[in-house]
XYZ file of C-alpha atoms in Angstrom:
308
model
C -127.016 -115.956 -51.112
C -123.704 -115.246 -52.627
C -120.380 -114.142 -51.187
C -117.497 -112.613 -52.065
C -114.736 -114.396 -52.552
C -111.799 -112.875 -49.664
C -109.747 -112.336 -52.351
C -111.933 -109.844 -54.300
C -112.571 -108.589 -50.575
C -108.893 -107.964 -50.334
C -108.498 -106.361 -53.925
C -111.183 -103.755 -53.354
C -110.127 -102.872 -50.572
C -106.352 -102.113 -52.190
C -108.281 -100.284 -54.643
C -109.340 -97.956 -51.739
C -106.001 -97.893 -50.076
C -104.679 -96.695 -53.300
C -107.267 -94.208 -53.739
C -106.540 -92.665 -50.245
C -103.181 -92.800 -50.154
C -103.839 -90.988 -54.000
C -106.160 -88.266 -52.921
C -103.767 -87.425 -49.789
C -100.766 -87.414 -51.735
C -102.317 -84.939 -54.444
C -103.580 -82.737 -51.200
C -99.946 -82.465 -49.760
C -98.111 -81.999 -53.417
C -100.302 -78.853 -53.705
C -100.555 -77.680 -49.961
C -96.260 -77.714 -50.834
C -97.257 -75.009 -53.773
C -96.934 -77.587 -56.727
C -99.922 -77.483 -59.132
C -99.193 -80.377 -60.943
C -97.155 -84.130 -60.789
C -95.426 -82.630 -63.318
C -94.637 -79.864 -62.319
C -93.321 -81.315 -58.388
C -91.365 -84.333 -60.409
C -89.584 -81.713 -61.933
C -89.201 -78.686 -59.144
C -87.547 -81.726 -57.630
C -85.315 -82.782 -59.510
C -86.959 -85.506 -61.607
C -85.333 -89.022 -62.132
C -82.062 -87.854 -60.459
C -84.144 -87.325 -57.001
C -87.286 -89.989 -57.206
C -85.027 -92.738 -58.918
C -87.863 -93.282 -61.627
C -89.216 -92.165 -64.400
C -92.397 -89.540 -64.695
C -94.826 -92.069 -65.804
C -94.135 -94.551 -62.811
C -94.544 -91.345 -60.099
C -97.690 -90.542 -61.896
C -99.208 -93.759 -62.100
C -98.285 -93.356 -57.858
C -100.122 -90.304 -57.825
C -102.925 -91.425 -59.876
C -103.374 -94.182 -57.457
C -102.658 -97.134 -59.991
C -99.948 -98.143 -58.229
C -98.550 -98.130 -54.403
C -94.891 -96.809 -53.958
C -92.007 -98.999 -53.202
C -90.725 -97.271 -49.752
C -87.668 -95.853 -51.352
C -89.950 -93.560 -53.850
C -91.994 -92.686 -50.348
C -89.121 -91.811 -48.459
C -88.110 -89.660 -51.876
C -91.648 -88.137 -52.103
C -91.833 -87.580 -48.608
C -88.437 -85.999 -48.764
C -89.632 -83.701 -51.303
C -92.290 -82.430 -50.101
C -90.690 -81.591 -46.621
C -93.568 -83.930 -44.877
C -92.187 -82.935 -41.135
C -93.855 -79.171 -42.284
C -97.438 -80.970 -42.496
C -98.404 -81.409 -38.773
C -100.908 -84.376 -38.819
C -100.899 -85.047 -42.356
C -97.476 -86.727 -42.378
C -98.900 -88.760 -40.117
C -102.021 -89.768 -41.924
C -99.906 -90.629 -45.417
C -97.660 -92.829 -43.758
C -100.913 -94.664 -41.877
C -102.556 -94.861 -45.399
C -99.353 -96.276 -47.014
C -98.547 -98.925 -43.848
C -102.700 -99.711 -44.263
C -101.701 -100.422 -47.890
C -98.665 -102.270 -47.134
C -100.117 -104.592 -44.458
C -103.168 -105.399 -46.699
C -104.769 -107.160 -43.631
C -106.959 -104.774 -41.682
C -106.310 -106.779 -38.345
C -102.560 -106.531 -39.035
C -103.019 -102.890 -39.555
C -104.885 -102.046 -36.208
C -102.398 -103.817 -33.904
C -99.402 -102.000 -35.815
C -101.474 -98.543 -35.708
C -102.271 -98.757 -32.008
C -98.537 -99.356 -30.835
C -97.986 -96.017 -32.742
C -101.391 -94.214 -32.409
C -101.156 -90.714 -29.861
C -103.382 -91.707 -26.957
C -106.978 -90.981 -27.725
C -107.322 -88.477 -24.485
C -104.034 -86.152 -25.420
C -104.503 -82.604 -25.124
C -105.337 -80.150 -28.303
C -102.514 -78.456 -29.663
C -102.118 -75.188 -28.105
C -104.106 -72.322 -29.699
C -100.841 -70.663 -30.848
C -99.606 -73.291 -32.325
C -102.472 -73.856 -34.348
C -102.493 -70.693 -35.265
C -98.964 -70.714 -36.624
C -99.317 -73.795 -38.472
C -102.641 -72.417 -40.329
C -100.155 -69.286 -40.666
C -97.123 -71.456 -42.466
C -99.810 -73.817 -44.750
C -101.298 -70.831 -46.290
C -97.808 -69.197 -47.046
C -95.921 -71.652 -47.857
C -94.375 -71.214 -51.647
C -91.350 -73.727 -52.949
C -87.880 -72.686 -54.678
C -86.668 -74.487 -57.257
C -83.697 -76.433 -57.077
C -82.010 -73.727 -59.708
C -83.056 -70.941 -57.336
C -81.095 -72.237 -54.478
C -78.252 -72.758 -56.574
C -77.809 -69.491 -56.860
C -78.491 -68.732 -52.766
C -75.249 -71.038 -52.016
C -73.192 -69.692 -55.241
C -71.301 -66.807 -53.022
C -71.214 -64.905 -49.582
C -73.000 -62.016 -51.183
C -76.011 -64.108 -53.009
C -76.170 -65.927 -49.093
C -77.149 -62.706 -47.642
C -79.432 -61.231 -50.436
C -81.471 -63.862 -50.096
C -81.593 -63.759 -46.352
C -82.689 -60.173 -47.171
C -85.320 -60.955 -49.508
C -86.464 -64.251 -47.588
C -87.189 -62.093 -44.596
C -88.364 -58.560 -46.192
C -91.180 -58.245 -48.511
C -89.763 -54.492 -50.000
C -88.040 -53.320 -53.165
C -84.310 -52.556 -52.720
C -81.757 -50.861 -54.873
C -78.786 -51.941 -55.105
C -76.958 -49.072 -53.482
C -78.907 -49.840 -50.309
C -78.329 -53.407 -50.344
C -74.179 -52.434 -50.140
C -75.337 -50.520 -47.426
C -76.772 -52.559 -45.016
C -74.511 -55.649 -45.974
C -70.928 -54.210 -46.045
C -70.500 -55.767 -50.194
C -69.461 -53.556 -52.931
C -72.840 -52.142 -54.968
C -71.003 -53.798 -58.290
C -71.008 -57.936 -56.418
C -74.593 -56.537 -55.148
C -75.758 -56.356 -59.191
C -74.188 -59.072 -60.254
C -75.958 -61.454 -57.445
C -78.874 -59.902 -58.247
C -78.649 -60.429 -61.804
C -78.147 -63.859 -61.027
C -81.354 -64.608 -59.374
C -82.841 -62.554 -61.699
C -82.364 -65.179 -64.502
C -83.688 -67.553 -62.014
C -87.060 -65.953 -61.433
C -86.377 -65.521 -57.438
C -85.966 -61.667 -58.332
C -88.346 -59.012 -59.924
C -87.009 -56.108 -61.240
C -88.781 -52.495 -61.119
C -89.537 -50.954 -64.905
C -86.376 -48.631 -64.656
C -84.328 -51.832 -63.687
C -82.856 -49.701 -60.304
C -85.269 -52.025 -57.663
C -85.090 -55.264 -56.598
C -88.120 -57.501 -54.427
C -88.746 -61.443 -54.224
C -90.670 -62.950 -56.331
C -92.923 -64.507 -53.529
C -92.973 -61.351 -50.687
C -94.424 -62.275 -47.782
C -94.300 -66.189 -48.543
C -92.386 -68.902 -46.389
C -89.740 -69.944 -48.776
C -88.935 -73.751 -48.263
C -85.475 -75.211 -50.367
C -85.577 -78.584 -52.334
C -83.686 -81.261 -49.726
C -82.487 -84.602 -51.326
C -82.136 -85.621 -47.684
C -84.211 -85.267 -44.635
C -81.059 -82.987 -43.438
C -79.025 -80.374 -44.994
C -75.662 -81.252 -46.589
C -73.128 -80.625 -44.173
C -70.964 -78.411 -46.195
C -72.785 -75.532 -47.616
C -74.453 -76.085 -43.475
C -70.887 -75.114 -42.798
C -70.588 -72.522 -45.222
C -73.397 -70.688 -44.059
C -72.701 -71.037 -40.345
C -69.185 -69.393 -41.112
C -71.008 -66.448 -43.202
C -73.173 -65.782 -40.097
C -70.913 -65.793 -37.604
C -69.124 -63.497 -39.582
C -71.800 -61.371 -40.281
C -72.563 -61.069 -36.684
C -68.949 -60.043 -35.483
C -68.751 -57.205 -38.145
C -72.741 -55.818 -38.050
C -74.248 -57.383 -35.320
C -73.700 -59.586 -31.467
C -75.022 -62.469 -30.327
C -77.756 -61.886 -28.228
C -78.456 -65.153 -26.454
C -76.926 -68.815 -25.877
C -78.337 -71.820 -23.665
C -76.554 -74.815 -23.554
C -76.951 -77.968 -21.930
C -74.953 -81.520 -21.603
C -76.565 -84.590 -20.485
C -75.915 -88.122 -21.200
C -79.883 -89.848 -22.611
C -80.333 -92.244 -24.755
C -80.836 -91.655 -28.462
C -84.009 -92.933 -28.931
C -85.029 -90.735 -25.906
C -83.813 -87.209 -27.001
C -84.697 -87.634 -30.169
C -88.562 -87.368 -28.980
C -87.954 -84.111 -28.568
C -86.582 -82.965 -31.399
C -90.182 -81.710 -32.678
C -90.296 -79.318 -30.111
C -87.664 -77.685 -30.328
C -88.048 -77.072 -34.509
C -91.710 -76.230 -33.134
C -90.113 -73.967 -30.724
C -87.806 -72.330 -33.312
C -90.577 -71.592 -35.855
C -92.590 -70.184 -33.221
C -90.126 -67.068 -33.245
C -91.743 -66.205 -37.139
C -94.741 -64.610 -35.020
C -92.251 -61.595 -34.781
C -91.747 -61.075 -37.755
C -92.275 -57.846 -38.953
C -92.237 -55.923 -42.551
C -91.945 -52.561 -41.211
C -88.372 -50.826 -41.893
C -88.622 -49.117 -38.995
C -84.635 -48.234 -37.763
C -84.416 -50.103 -34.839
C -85.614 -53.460 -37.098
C -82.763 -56.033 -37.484
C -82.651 -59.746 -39.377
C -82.184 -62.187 -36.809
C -81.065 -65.650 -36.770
C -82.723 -68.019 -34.573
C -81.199 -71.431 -34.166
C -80.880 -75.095 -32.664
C -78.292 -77.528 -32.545
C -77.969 -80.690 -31.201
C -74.594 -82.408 -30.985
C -74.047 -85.761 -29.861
C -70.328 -85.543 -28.583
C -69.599 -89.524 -27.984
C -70.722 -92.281 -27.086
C -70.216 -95.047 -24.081
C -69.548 -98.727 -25.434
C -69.685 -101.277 -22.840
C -66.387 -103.282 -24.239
C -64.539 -99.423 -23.277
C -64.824 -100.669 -19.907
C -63.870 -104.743 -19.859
């Protein structure tokens, strides 16, 4: 009787790593609202972001080749993996199976990191609210949120249009944010270029081009860039002296380790999106846009040689 020689062993069963990690990674581009490679190279911003040319992410995708783990941390960067609850997971266990190559390797390394076999189900509610954000999830292109950062009033129509699924005219829009109606139409002709705006037929009414979506931004980085962070933080606390209050603020100061807190940094994003089950389209007049936010600062650190 014949046998296989280990090394054809081994190069089948890359064959199969490269077909999972393929079919996952094709599952997740369009779960993110990208039809194509093509068209999620590009929404992305191509070479500049992924560091490579078309052809080389494709043949990635296409599972004829494995990523280096620079193009995975750009891919998974992309498509904003932390918003796939158990599938970031299972791309980054098919990737360090394909890395590893040996199986035993692989199982050690998997059960250090594995959740315990006997953890509790997510809570219904959370479930729900994931199912929720999967199905209306829809991405912006990079030119899009351009425009979001390019001034104080294009900021806060698209917090309006993020949030509220209705046509608005212009005149309203000055209304309810404080601008003059002439910076309203300029914004708004702005995005309209862009495609994040539909006009009515008469031109006089504005509405998002995805109403009632989850609008996630292009990131280059797993975090925002601290500046236009800044930017925006000024705008809203702004916004809130003039038109609105704060309404709530816990704080808290320990000293942890890093390592520690960070573990529970999932919660509390978890926590934050859980607010979303509020949300409301009605324009009812006691309905207000909220912004609900966390922030964790670490303020400084002890070194030992502080104290010799």
């Amino acid at each position: 009787m014949l046998r296989k020689s280990p090394h054809s062993v081994d190069a089948a069963q890359r064959r199969a790593h490269l077909q999972a990690f393929s079919e996952l990674l094709q599952l997740l581009r369009r779960e993110a609202g990208h039809p194509s490679a093509r068209d999620f190279y590009r929404s992305n911003g191509g070479r500049a972001h992924f560091l490579c040319t078309y052809e080389q992410y494709l043949n990635v995708e296409s599972g004829r080749s494995a990523p280096t783990p620079g193009l995975l941390e750009k891919i998974a960067v992309a498509l904003q993996i932390w918003l796939h609850e158990g599938k970031n997971r299972e791309l980054f266990l098919v990737y360090l199976r394909l890395v590893l190559g040996s199986e035993n390797l692989f199982e050690m390394v998997a059960q250090a990191i594995r959740e315990a076999k006997n953890a509790a189900a997510a809570p219904p509610l959370r479930q729900a609210l994931q199912r929720d954000l999967e199905t209306r999830r829809r991405p912006v292109t990079q030119e899009q949120a351009d425009a979001m950062y390019a001034d104080p009033v294009s900021y806060w129509l698209s917090v309006v249009f993020c949030n509220d699924g209705g046509e608005w005219t212009a005149a309203e829009l000055a209304q309810l944010l404080g601008y003059p109606e002439s910076a309203i139409r300029t914004s708004a002709q702005r995005y309209l270029k862009t495609g994040f705006l539909v006009a009515s037929k008469d031109g006089k009414r504005f509405r998002c081009f995805a109403s009632g979506k989850v609008l996630v931004i292009p990131r280059r980085t797993p975090h925002l860039p601290p500046e236009p962070v800044r930017r925006c933080e000024r705008l809203n606390e702004e916004m809130a002296r003039k038109r609105g209050c704060e309404e709530l603020r816990e704080s808290l100061y320990l000293k942890c380790y890093p390592s520690g807190i960070r573990q529970y940094y999932s919660y509390l994003a978890r926590t934050v999106a859980g607010a979303s089950v509020y949300s409301t389209a009605d324009r009812g007049p006691d309905t207000a846009f909220y912004q609900v936010q966390t922030i964790v600062r670490k303020l400084f650190s002890i070194k030992k040689e502080a104290w010799k």
